[in-house]
Amino acid sequence: MLASFSHAALTLLRSASLIGAAFSLLMVTSLPSYAIDIDVDTGGRPVLDYLPENVDYNPAIPTPESVLGMQLGEWHVRHDQLVHYLNVLADASDRMTIKEMGRTHENRPLLLLTITAPHNHAEIETLRQRHLSQLASGSEPSENAPLILYMGYSIHGNEPSGSNAALAVAYYLAAAQGEAIDTLLTNNVVLLDPSFNPDGLSRFAQWANMHKGTQLVADSLHREHNEGWPSGRTNHYWFDLNRDWLLLAHPESKARIAQFHRWRPHVLTDFHEMGTNSSYFFQPGVRARKNPLTPDANVTLTEALASFHARALDGQNELYFTEEAYDDFYAGKGSTYPDLHGSVGILFEQARSRGHLQASINGNLAFADTIANQVTTSLSTFAGAVANKPALLQYQSSFVGEAQKLAKQDKLGGYLLAMPDDSGRFSALTELLSQHQVVFHVVTRDVTVDSQTFQANRAIYIPLEQYQYRLVKSLFSTQTSFEDNTFYDVSSWHIALAFNVDYTPVTRRQSSSVKWDANAKLVQANPMLKFDSNAYAYAFSWHDYYAPALLQSLLEAGVKVRSSQNSFTAHTQFSGEVEFPPGSIVIPAGPARLKQPNNLVSLIKQKAQPLGMSVYGIKSGLTPAGSDLGSRGISPISMPKVLIVGGKGTREYEVGEMWHYFDTRVGLPTTIIEQRNLLQALQGDYTHIIFPSGRFELSQNTKDILIDWVKQGGVLIGQKSALRYFSANSWLNIDVLLREEIDNLFKEEGLSFKDRAPHGAQKLVAGAVYEAEIDTSHPLFFGYTGDTLAMFKTSNMIIDNHYSPFTTPARYTEAPLMAGFSADPIVKLIAKTPAVVTTNKGKGLIIGFVDNTQFRGYWYGTNKMLSNAIYQSHFLH
C-alpha cells in the first residue's frame, strides 16, 4: 500500500513516526520508578545456627558461607563445592589434614579428613600403629590410648542431609574453642568421610537445585520431590553402595574399606534419610534382628551412646525413635560391617525433605531442619564416645580375645576351597578376602576331606583361628532359621556359593591333616600363549571367567571367531593333546576368504595376556576326538549389539548390574533406552534385547513389531518380574504363580493386628541361596562344570512350564534352599520349578531367567549365564 503514496506523503509519515517515538520515550523516562521486591525464601542458615551456642569459634577459620557464597541448606551442596570448602578448611586449620583415598567411577575424589590436636599430627602414624598393635594382640589399651571415631555421611546420594551436615561438623572441629573440643581432639582422632557416594550426591544436587525457585514449594507432588530415573540414591552404575561394604564391587567401597582396616575405628557412623513423614531414628534397632555374630556388648554400647543422642534431640524438642524397623543383620551394610570387626557401627535415619521444603505430617520439613538433626547427633556421638571411652577401649580390646576363644570352642577348624580351572573367578575371590584382611593359606599337600580331594597349590585353607573369625563365619554361614525372620535385606552372602567354588568345612580334628605354608603360592598358571603363525587354528576354553571379555575384544579387532557346540580334543603346537569343552572358541587361520587380520598371532597374544587367558595353536583341523574344526557344530559368532530396556518403570539396580557386568567385565558396549523408545530402537540392528525387572507398558504395535523382530532372528531376554510380562503376552510358554496363591499358603487364623508385619515377611524371599540342577550341554550353561549351581533368589516369583530338557536347562532341586531364610511353604513351592526357560519363535529365541544373574556384582557364579545368552545363543535358534 505504501508504494502508492507520494514522496512528500512518505516524508511526512516518517517525520510523524519519529516525533511519536520521541514523545513515547519522553513519557517513559519522565514516569516515576517503582522497585519490584518479591520476597525470596532461601531456606538456608548460617553455620553457627547449626552449632552449640555456648561455644566460641576461631574467627580465622573460614565458614562454609564465606567460601561457598551460600548458607548451609540454601542450596544442595555439589560435591565439587564440598571438596573445595574442605580443602580450604584443611589449609586454614592445623587440626586437620586431608587425604584423597581414591576416585569414583566419575573421577570424583574420595576424601578423608584426619582431625586431632595439632601436636598429635606429628606422631599420627605412631598412634595408628600402636592402636593396631594393641588390637591385634588383644592387649589392654593404655588409659591415654586414643579413640578412633570414623564419621561417615550420605552413602545414598539422595539422602544429602548427611554430607551437607558434614560441612558444619568439619567447621566445628576446626574452629570450636573450649574444654569440650580440647578433650575430644587432645586425646582422640576423628576421621571424617564427608561423602560416601560423590557421584550420587552430585546427581541429586543437580536435580534438587534445578527445580528450586525463589519461592520454596512444599507440595510433595512438586517435581523437585520426585526425582527422575535413575535416582541419586545409587552410584555411577546405579548400585546401592550401602550393600557393597562386604562385596567391594566399586572403587568407593574399596577405598573406604582400605581406610577402615588401616584405622580400625572404635565407632563408625552411617547417616541416612528415610520417609518424609517419619521423624528421626538412631540405633539400637530391633535386638532380635542383629547379626547373631555381633556380641551383645555391642548393643549395650550402642544403647549407651543412644542416651546422648536422645538428650541432644530432647533439648531441641525433636521427635525420634529407636528399637524399631531397621535390622542389623547383613554384613555388607555400613552399620553392620563394623560390628563384625569390634567397632560400634551406628545407623542414623533422618526424615527426608528430598528437596528444599516438603510437607509432612509433622509440618513443613525444611532441608535445613534435616541438616540440623544430623549435626546434632554427630556432636552427640562425640560427647557419648568421650564419656564412654573406657568402655569402648575395653570392648574393642576384648573383642579379639573373645574371637580367639570362640574359634577354639568352634567344632570347625576352617574351610578348604578348591581352585577351579577358572582362575579369573578364583583370583577375584582371593582378592576380596585379602581386601577384608581375612587370613588364608595355600595348601601344600593333597588332602582329602569328606571324600573331596583338594590339590596341593590349587586350594586354599581359611582357618577360623584369626582376628576375622566372625567375618569368616558369616561368609560361610548356611543358616536357614533365625530368631526373627523379618529381613530388611539379604539373609545370606555365602562367598563360596557366590563364586561357584567347591569347598568343604573342616573340623578341628580334620584340620591337622591340612598342610599349608604361609609363603606358598597358588599354581595359577601363567597364560599358555605358545603358538605361532603356522597354526591351522587357535582356540581357548570358555571355562574362564574372562573368556567373554577375550572373545569381545577379538570381535572388535575384526577377528573371525567360532564356538563349538560339542567338546573336542586337538593336537596343539606346543602342549600336546588338549581337550576343549563345549562353548570353546575357535579362531581359524584361514582360508584366505575369511580375511583374518594380517597380525592375527600378535593380536591374539595382545588381547589374551592381560586377561590371564590361555590360547593354544592347533596343528590340524582333523581332531583325535570330537568335532573336526570344519564341523557344522563349530559355528561363527557375530558381533553382538545389545539393548537393555531401562528408564522409568524398570528397576535401576538390575539395569545397572547388567550394564556394570557388560561394561567392566566383558568390555561390551551396551545401549540403554527408555521403554517408550523401544519402537524406534527396533528399527535398528540390535541382536539382543534385555528386559530387567520392571513394569512394562508397551503399545500393541510395539509388541507386535518386537515379536516380529524375534521371529527374524532376534534374542529377547527377560529377568525376574519381566517374566510376568512375557507370560501375559504369551512370549514365553510359562505360568507365573499368582501372588494370591502364595498368600493362601499362610493362614491368618489365630493372628492379631500386631502380627501383620511378621506375617507378611513370611511370604517374601528377601535374599537367599537356592540350588538348581543345570544341563552343562545346553549353550546357556557352557563353561560350567558340575550338575548343580547356586543361584541367588531375591523374590518369591515362581514359574512353571511344560518341562522339556531342550527348553528348561535349569530347575531348582528337590530341597533347593542352601542358605538364608525362606519359609518352608515357599521352599516347597519352588522345589523342582524352572530356574531358566527358553522358547523358539521363528528364527529367534526368547530366554527367561527367574533369578538375578548379576546380583550386586558379587554373584560371580551366575554371571556367565548372561554372556552365554549373548555369545552362545546362536546354537538355540
Short mmCIF file of N, CA, C and O in Angstrom, two decimals, residues 278-332:
data_model
loop_
_atom_site.label_atom_id
_atom_site.label_comp_id
_atom_site.label_asym_id
_atom_site.label_seq_id
_atom_site.Cartn_x
_atom_site.Cartn_y
_atom_site.Cartn_z
N SER A 278 8.32 -39.60 58.53
CA SER A 278 8.96 -40.17 59.71
C SER A 278 9.54 -39.03 60.56
O SER A 278 9.34 -37.85 60.26
N SER A 279 10.28 -39.40 61.60
CA SER A 279 10.90 -38.38 62.44
C SER A 279 12.42 -38.54 62.38
O SER A 279 13.04 -38.11 61.41
N TYR A 280 13.01 -39.17 63.38
CA TYR A 280 14.46 -39.39 63.38
C TYR A 280 14.71 -40.72 64.08
O TYR A 280 14.14 -41.00 65.14
N PHE A 281 15.54 -41.55 63.47
CA PHE A 281 15.87 -42.85 64.05
C PHE A 281 17.36 -42.92 64.33
O PHE A 281 18.18 -42.44 63.55
N PHE A 282 17.70 -43.52 65.48
CA PHE A 282 19.09 -43.89 65.73
C PHE A 282 19.09 -45.24 66.43
O PHE A 282 18.15 -45.61 67.12
N GLN A 283 20.17 -45.98 66.22
CA GLN A 283 20.26 -47.30 66.84
C GLN A 283 20.51 -47.17 68.33
O GLN A 283 21.01 -46.14 68.79
N PRO A 284 20.10 -48.22 69.09
CA PRO A 284 19.86 -49.61 68.66
C PRO A 284 18.54 -49.81 67.93
O PRO A 284 17.56 -49.11 68.18
N GLY A 285 18.59 -50.81 67.03
CA GLY A 285 17.38 -51.22 66.33
C GLY A 285 16.73 -52.38 67.07
O GLY A 285 16.82 -52.47 68.30
N VAL A 286 16.12 -53.28 66.31
CA VAL A 286 15.48 -54.44 66.92
C VAL A 286 16.57 -55.44 67.30
O VAL A 286 17.26 -55.97 66.43
N ARG A 287 16.73 -55.68 68.60
CA ARG A 287 17.83 -56.52 69.06
C ARG A 287 17.77 -57.92 68.44
O ARG A 287 18.81 -58.51 68.09
N ALA A 288 16.57 -58.46 68.27
CA ALA A 288 16.43 -59.81 67.74
C ALA A 288 16.83 -59.89 66.27
O ALA A 288 17.02 -60.98 65.73
N ARG A 289 16.99 -58.71 65.61
CA ARG A 289 17.31 -58.71 64.18
C ARG A 289 18.74 -58.27 63.92
O ARG A 289 19.10 -57.89 62.82
N LYS A 290 19.58 -58.35 64.93
CA LYS A 290 21.00 -58.10 64.71
C LYS A 290 21.66 -59.38 64.22
O LYS A 290 21.11 -60.47 64.34
N ASN A 291 22.85 -59.24 63.65
CA ASN A 291 23.59 -60.41 63.23
C ASN A 291 23.96 -61.23 64.46
O ASN A 291 24.46 -60.68 65.45
N PRO A 292 23.70 -62.54 64.45
CA PRO A 292 23.98 -63.35 65.64
C PRO A 292 25.47 -63.37 66.02
O PRO A 292 25.81 -63.72 67.14
N LEU A 293 26.34 -63.00 65.09
CA LEU A 293 27.77 -62.98 65.39
C LEU A 293 28.21 -61.66 66.03
O LEU A 293 29.35 -61.53 66.45
N THR A 294 27.31 -60.69 66.09
CA THR A 294 27.61 -59.43 66.77
C THR A 294 27.45 -59.62 68.27
O THR A 294 26.39 -60.05 68.73
N PRO A 295 28.46 -59.31 69.06
CA PRO A 295 28.36 -59.50 70.52
C PRO A 295 27.25 -58.64 71.12
O PRO A 295 26.99 -57.52 70.67
N ASP A 296 26.62 -59.14 72.17
CA ASP A 296 25.60 -58.36 72.87
C ASP A 296 26.17 -57.08 73.44
O ASP A 296 25.47 -56.07 73.57
N ALA A 297 27.46 -57.12 73.81
CA ALA A 297 28.09 -55.92 74.37
C ALA A 297 28.07 -54.77 73.37
O ALA A 297 28.07 -53.60 73.76
N ASN A 298 28.06 -55.09 72.08
CA ASN A 298 27.98 -54.06 71.05
C ASN A 298 26.67 -53.29 71.18
O ASN A 298 26.65 -52.06 71.11
N VAL A 299 25.57 -54.02 71.38
CA VAL A 299 24.27 -53.38 71.53
C VAL A 299 24.23 -52.55 72.81
O VAL A 299 23.68 -51.46 72.84
N THR A 300 24.84 -53.07 73.86
CA THR A 300 24.89 -52.33 75.13
C THR A 300 25.60 -50.99 74.96
O THR A 300 25.14 -49.95 75.45
N LEU A 301 26.71 -51.00 74.23
CA LEU A 301 27.43 -49.75 73.98
C LEU A 301 26.61 -48.82 73.08
O LEU A 301 26.61 -47.59 73.28
N THR A 302 25.94 -49.39 72.11
CA THR A 302 25.08 -48.58 71.24
C THR A 302 23.99 -47.91 72.05
O THR A 302 23.66 -46.74 71.83
N GLU A 303 23.44 -48.63 73.02
CA GLU A 303 22.43 -48.05 73.91
C GLU A 303 23.00 -46.92 74.74
O GLU A 303 22.34 -45.89 74.97
N ALA A 304 24.24 -47.09 75.19
CA ALA A 304 24.88 -46.04 75.99
C ALA A 304 25.05 -44.77 75.17
O ALA A 304 24.78 -43.65 75.64
N LEU A 305 25.47 -44.91 73.92
CA LEU A 305 25.62 -43.74 73.05
C LEU A 305 24.26 -43.16 72.70
O LEU A 305 24.12 -41.93 72.54
N ALA A 306 23.25 -44.02 72.59
CA ALA A 306 21.91 -43.56 72.24
C ALA A 306 21.36 -42.58 73.27
O ALA A 306 20.59 -41.66 72.92
N SER A 307 21.73 -42.75 74.53
CA SER A 307 21.23 -41.83 75.55
C SER A 307 21.71 -40.40 75.29
O SER A 307 21.02 -39.43 75.62
N PHE A 308 22.87 -40.25 74.69
CA PHE A 308 23.38 -38.93 74.36
C PHE A 308 22.64 -38.32 73.17
O PHE A 308 22.36 -37.13 73.15
N HIS A 309 22.30 -39.17 72.19
CA HIS A 309 21.51 -38.68 71.07
C HIS A 309 20.13 -38.23 71.56
O HIS A 309 19.63 -37.17 71.15
N ALA A 310 19.54 -39.04 72.43
CA ALA A 310 18.21 -38.71 72.95
C ALA A 310 18.24 -37.39 73.71
O ALA A 310 17.36 -36.53 73.53
N ARG A 311 19.25 -37.20 74.54
CA ARG A 311 19.35 -35.98 75.34
C ARG A 311 19.51 -34.76 74.42
O ARG A 311 18.89 -33.72 74.65
N ALA A 312 20.34 -34.91 73.38
CA ALA A 312 20.56 -33.79 72.47
C ALA A 312 19.30 -33.44 71.69
O ALA A 312 18.96 -32.26 71.53
N LEU A 313 18.56 -34.44 71.22
CA LEU A 313 17.34 -34.19 70.47
C LEU A 313 16.21 -33.72 71.38
O LEU A 313 15.37 -32.91 70.97
N ASP A 314 16.20 -34.22 72.62
CA ASP A 314 15.23 -33.73 73.60
C ASP A 314 15.40 -32.22 73.80
O ASP A 314 14.42 -31.47 73.92
N GLY A 315 16.66 -31.79 73.85
CA GLY A 315 16.94 -30.38 74.07
C GLY A 315 16.43 -29.50 72.96
O GLY A 315 16.27 -28.28 73.14
N GLN A 316 16.15 -30.09 71.80
CA GLN A 316 15.63 -29.33 70.67
C GLN A 316 14.18 -29.69 70.36
O GLN A 316 13.63 -29.29 69.34
N ASN A 317 13.58 -30.49 71.27
CA ASN A 317 12.18 -30.91 71.12
C ASN A 317 11.91 -31.61 69.80
O ASN A 317 10.84 -31.49 69.21
N GLU A 318 12.92 -32.37 69.33
CA GLU A 318 12.76 -33.12 68.10
C GLU A 318 12.16 -34.50 68.38
O GLU A 318 12.46 -35.12 69.40
N LEU A 319 11.34 -34.97 67.45
CA LEU A 319 10.77 -36.32 67.57
C LEU A 319 11.78 -37.34 67.07
O LEU A 319 12.53 -37.10 66.13
N TYR A 320 11.80 -38.52 67.71
CA TYR A 320 12.73 -39.57 67.30
C TYR A 320 12.21 -40.91 67.80
O TYR A 320 11.26 -40.99 68.59
N PHE A 321 12.85 -42.01 67.34
CA PHE A 321 12.51 -43.34 67.83
C PHE A 321 13.72 -44.25 67.72
O PHE A 321 14.67 -43.97 66.98
N THR A 322 13.70 -45.34 68.46
CA THR A 322 14.75 -46.35 68.42
C THR A 322 14.09 -47.72 68.47
O THR A 322 12.87 -47.85 68.64
N GLU A 323 14.90 -48.78 68.34
CA GLU A 323 14.49 -50.18 68.54
C GLU A 323 13.27 -50.56 67.71
O GLU A 323 12.42 -51.34 68.13
N GLU A 324 13.20 -50.03 66.49
CA GLU A 324 12.12 -50.36 65.58
C GLU A 324 12.67 -50.45 64.16
O GLU A 324 13.72 -49.88 63.85
N ALA A 325 11.95 -51.14 63.32
CA ALA A 325 12.03 -51.05 61.86
C ALA A 325 13.32 -51.61 61.24
O ALA A 325 13.26 -52.43 60.33
N TYR A 326 14.47 -51.17 61.68
CA TYR A 326 15.70 -51.48 60.97
C TYR A 326 16.40 -52.69 61.56
O TYR A 326 16.55 -52.81 62.77
N ASP A 327 16.87 -53.60 60.66
CA ASP A 327 17.65 -54.74 61.13
C ASP A 327 19.13 -54.41 61.04
O ASP A 327 19.53 -53.42 60.44
N ASP A 328 19.93 -55.25 61.63
CA ASP A 328 21.37 -55.05 61.66
C ASP A 328 22.03 -56.40 61.36
O ASP A 328 22.95 -56.81 62.06
N PHE A 329 21.55 -57.06 60.30
CA PHE A 329 21.95 -58.44 60.03
C PHE A 329 22.98 -58.55 58.91
O PHE A 329 24.02 -59.21 59.07
N TYR A 330 22.71 -57.93 57.77
CA TYR A 330 23.56 -58.13 56.59
C TYR A 330 24.92 -57.46 56.81
O TYR A 330 25.02 -56.26 57.02
N ALA A 331 25.99 -58.25 56.69
CA ALA A 331 27.34 -57.76 56.97
C ALA A 331 27.83 -56.75 55.96
O ALA A 331 28.85 -56.11 56.18
N GLY A 332 27.13 -56.58 54.86
CA GLY A 332 27.56 -55.65 53.83
C GLY A 332 27.01 -54.26 53.96
O GLY A 332 27.16 -53.45 53.06
#
